[in-house]
Amino acid sequence: MEKAFCSFLLIVLLFLHYVMTSSAMTKTNITTDQLALLSLKSQIISDSSHFLDESWSPAISVCHWVGVTCDSRHQRVKSLNLSNMSLSIKIPHEFGNLSFLVSLDLGSNNFHGNLPQEMAHLCRLKFLDLSVNNFRGEIPSWFGFLHQLQVLNLRNNSFTGSIPSSFSNISTLDTLNLNFNSIEGQIPKVIGNLRELKLRGNNLIGSIPPSLSNASKLETLDISYNSLQRNIPEGIGNLHNMNWLAIQHNQLTGSIPFTIFNISRIEFISFTGNNLSGSLPNGLCNDLPILKGLYLSKNNLHGHMPTTMPNCSQLQLLGLTRNEFDGPIHSEIGRLSNLQLLHLGDNHFTGKFLSSELLQNFILLDSNSRDNFSY
Ligand SMILES: *[C@@H]1O[C@H](CO)[C@@H](O)[C@H](O)[C@H]1NC(C)=O
Ligand SMILES: *[C@@H]1O[C@H](CO)[C@@H](O)[C@H](O)[C@H]1NC(C)=O
Ligand SMILES: *[C@@H]1O[C@H](CO)[C@@H](O)[C@H](O)[C@H]1NC(C)=O
Ligand SMILES: *[C@@H]1O[C@H](CO)[C@@H](O)[C@H](O)[C@H]1NC(C)=O
Ligand SMILES: *[C@@H]1O[C@H](CO)[C@@H](O)[C@H](O)[C@H]1NC(C)=O
Ligand SMILES: *[C@@H]1O[C@H](CO)[C@@H](O)[C@H](O)[C@H]1NC(C)=O
Ligand SMILES: *[C@@H]1O[C@H](CO)[C@@H](O)[C@H](O)[C@H]1NC(C)=O
Ligand SMILES: *[C@@H]1O[C@H](CO)[C@@H](O)[C@H](O)[C@H]1NC(C)=O
Ligand SMILES: *[C@@H]1O[C@H](CO)[C@@H](O)[C@H](O)[C@H]1NC(C)=O
Ligand SMILES: *[C@@H]1O[C@H](CO)[C@@H](O)[C@H](O)[C@H]1NC(C)=O
């Protein structure tokens, strides 16, 4: 008897729960958005420029508040842009009620604390910029519920933990910028369908996943200033859209996959400050017409400077300092009319130096110099 009563009660409770949640779902309107934004305003610790003080008032329609744009069809808040307004706020739970939000830019403020779980309800979000704030806590795995997200920028915050595997659920993700946080663990095997991946200045370990070579849309890859180890995967050379490849200041070993020098759209390559060995390919720049920067300083590279180096006609910056290169410096590189910086010191190059007239456009560091070339 008691058991049956409990079941009955459970059904009633479930029904009530259903009615309440579904009514909360269906009855949201612009008033809900207003309450959510007023709740955000109530959390303000400091609004030194008084942006919201004056404008965010119930006397004015929400759609006319500073930073707010409404969807003309639904009359709901579609985008919120409070970037660079010197705001010091913690995001309240009610913020998750802005269910029509497509674009949220809170960049360059002093937002702090953890992101509330309720933000997982913002499932229309396509653009989310929280960069240059003081957000903390582990990178939430609920980002994986934002199935329409295209741009996620969390740069320059204090996020910790590892990159959640749920990120692989966001198939629309195009740009992921997690630069300068305290993120640990490994680079996940799959993250969206990325065009831009920036993980610079974190505490990532392990190796560069070979699966990265399947990210065929990738144009920018910056995983510099981490503690990545082992080889650079050969398959990176298959990324035909790659334009910017920065993996400097890690602990990578092995040789440079020559396939990288066959990516015709690549403009910047930086491998400075690793432990790479091997030599440079002959024919360098025959297939790389637009290379502007090649930074290979502070490795264990050896061999001669490729005779085709003078074919790098767009080259502006060349760093080969502190390696084991030998053989002659081809004086023709002095004719590279775009060259601005040339760092060749601390190698075993031989032969006569470039004549001074060829060096008017750039700085040659002699073999005694200890440059701080960090790119
Ligand atoms: C929004 O819905 C509430 C009920 O949930 C209602 O009282 C209010 O008048 C509505 N506001 C607008 C602007 O439609
Ligand atoms: C937000 O506003 C700033 C300054 O007006 C602008 O630079 C930025 O592009 C805007 N963000 C979005 C997502 O439109
Ligand atoms: C922020 O605004 C200040 C002026 O108030 C401006 O100098 C600065 O460039 C802006 N920064 C960004 C990142 O937009
Ligand atoms: C908004 O969010 C809060 C906290 O998450 C919740 O208690 C409230 O019922 C939500 N709905 C409306 C219409 O404000
Ligand atoms: C991601 O997708 C998997 C399988 O498709 C699913 O089990 C998981 O709940 C999803 N996670 C998120 C955060 O969406
Ligand atoms: C981001 O963080 C880096 C490293 O701490 C710092 O050099 C850079 O100036 C920061 N950028 C901004 C816009 O604060
Ligand atoms: C690339 O993707 C294909 C198909 O999903 C898969 O079979 C292959 O193993 C992947 N390659 C790498 C290096 O992960
Ligand atoms: C680079 O591409 C050329 C043809 O465009 C090919 O002959 C050469 O073998 C390739 N080199 C590498 C290292 O993949
Ligand atoms: C660099 O790699 C060589 C092997 O190629 C190894 O003997 C050496 O210890 C490594 N140095 C560092 C600093 O990791
Ligand atoms: C520059 O490249 C062409 C092929 O594209 C080659 O024939 C020529 O020898 C190269 N020049 C030098 C100086 O290596």
Coordinates of N, CA, C and O and ligand atoms in Angstrom, one line a residue, residues 234 257-262 281 287, ligand 8:
E234 N 54.3 14.1 -38.9 CA 54.5 14.2 -40.4 C 53.3 14.8 -41.1 O 53.4 15.6 -42.0
P257 N 59.5 17.8 -40.1 CA 58.9 17.1 -41.3 C 59.0 18.0 -42.5 O 58.4 19.1 -42.5
F258 N 59.8 17.6 -43.5 CA 60.0 18.4 -44.7 C 58.7 18.8 -45.4 O 58.6 19.8 -46.2
T259 N 57.6 17.9 -45.2 CA 56.3 18.2 -45.8 C 55.8 19.6 -45.5 O 55.0 20.2 -46.3
I260 N 56.2 20.1 -44.3 CA 55.8 21.5 -43.9 C 56.2 22.5 -44.9 O 55.4 23.5 -45.2
F261 N 57.3 22.3 -45.5 CA 57.9 23.3 -46.5 C 57.2 23.2 -47.9 O 57.6 23.8 -48.8
N262 N 56.2 22.3 -47.9 CA 55.4 22.2 -49.2 C 54.0 22.8 -49.1 O 53.3 22.7 -50.0
P281 N 65.6 21.1 -45.8 CA 65.6 20.4 -47.1 C 66.2 21.2 -48.2 O 66.2 22.5 -48.1
D287 N 59.1 25.7 -53.3 CA 57.6 25.5 -53.2 C 57.0 26.4 -52.2 O 55.8 26.2 -51.9
Ligands
LIG8 C1 56.7 18.8 -52.4 O1 55.8 18.9 -53.6 C2 56.5 18.6 -54.8 C3 55.5 18.8 -55.9 O2 54.7 19.9 -55.7 C4 57.0 17.2 -54.7 O3 57.7 16.9 -55.9 C5 57.9 17.0 -53.5 O4 58.2 15.6 -53.4 C6 57.1 17.4 -52.3 N1 58.1 17.3 -51.2 C7 57.7 16.8 -50.0 C8 58.8 16.8 -49.0 O5 56.6 16.4 -49.7

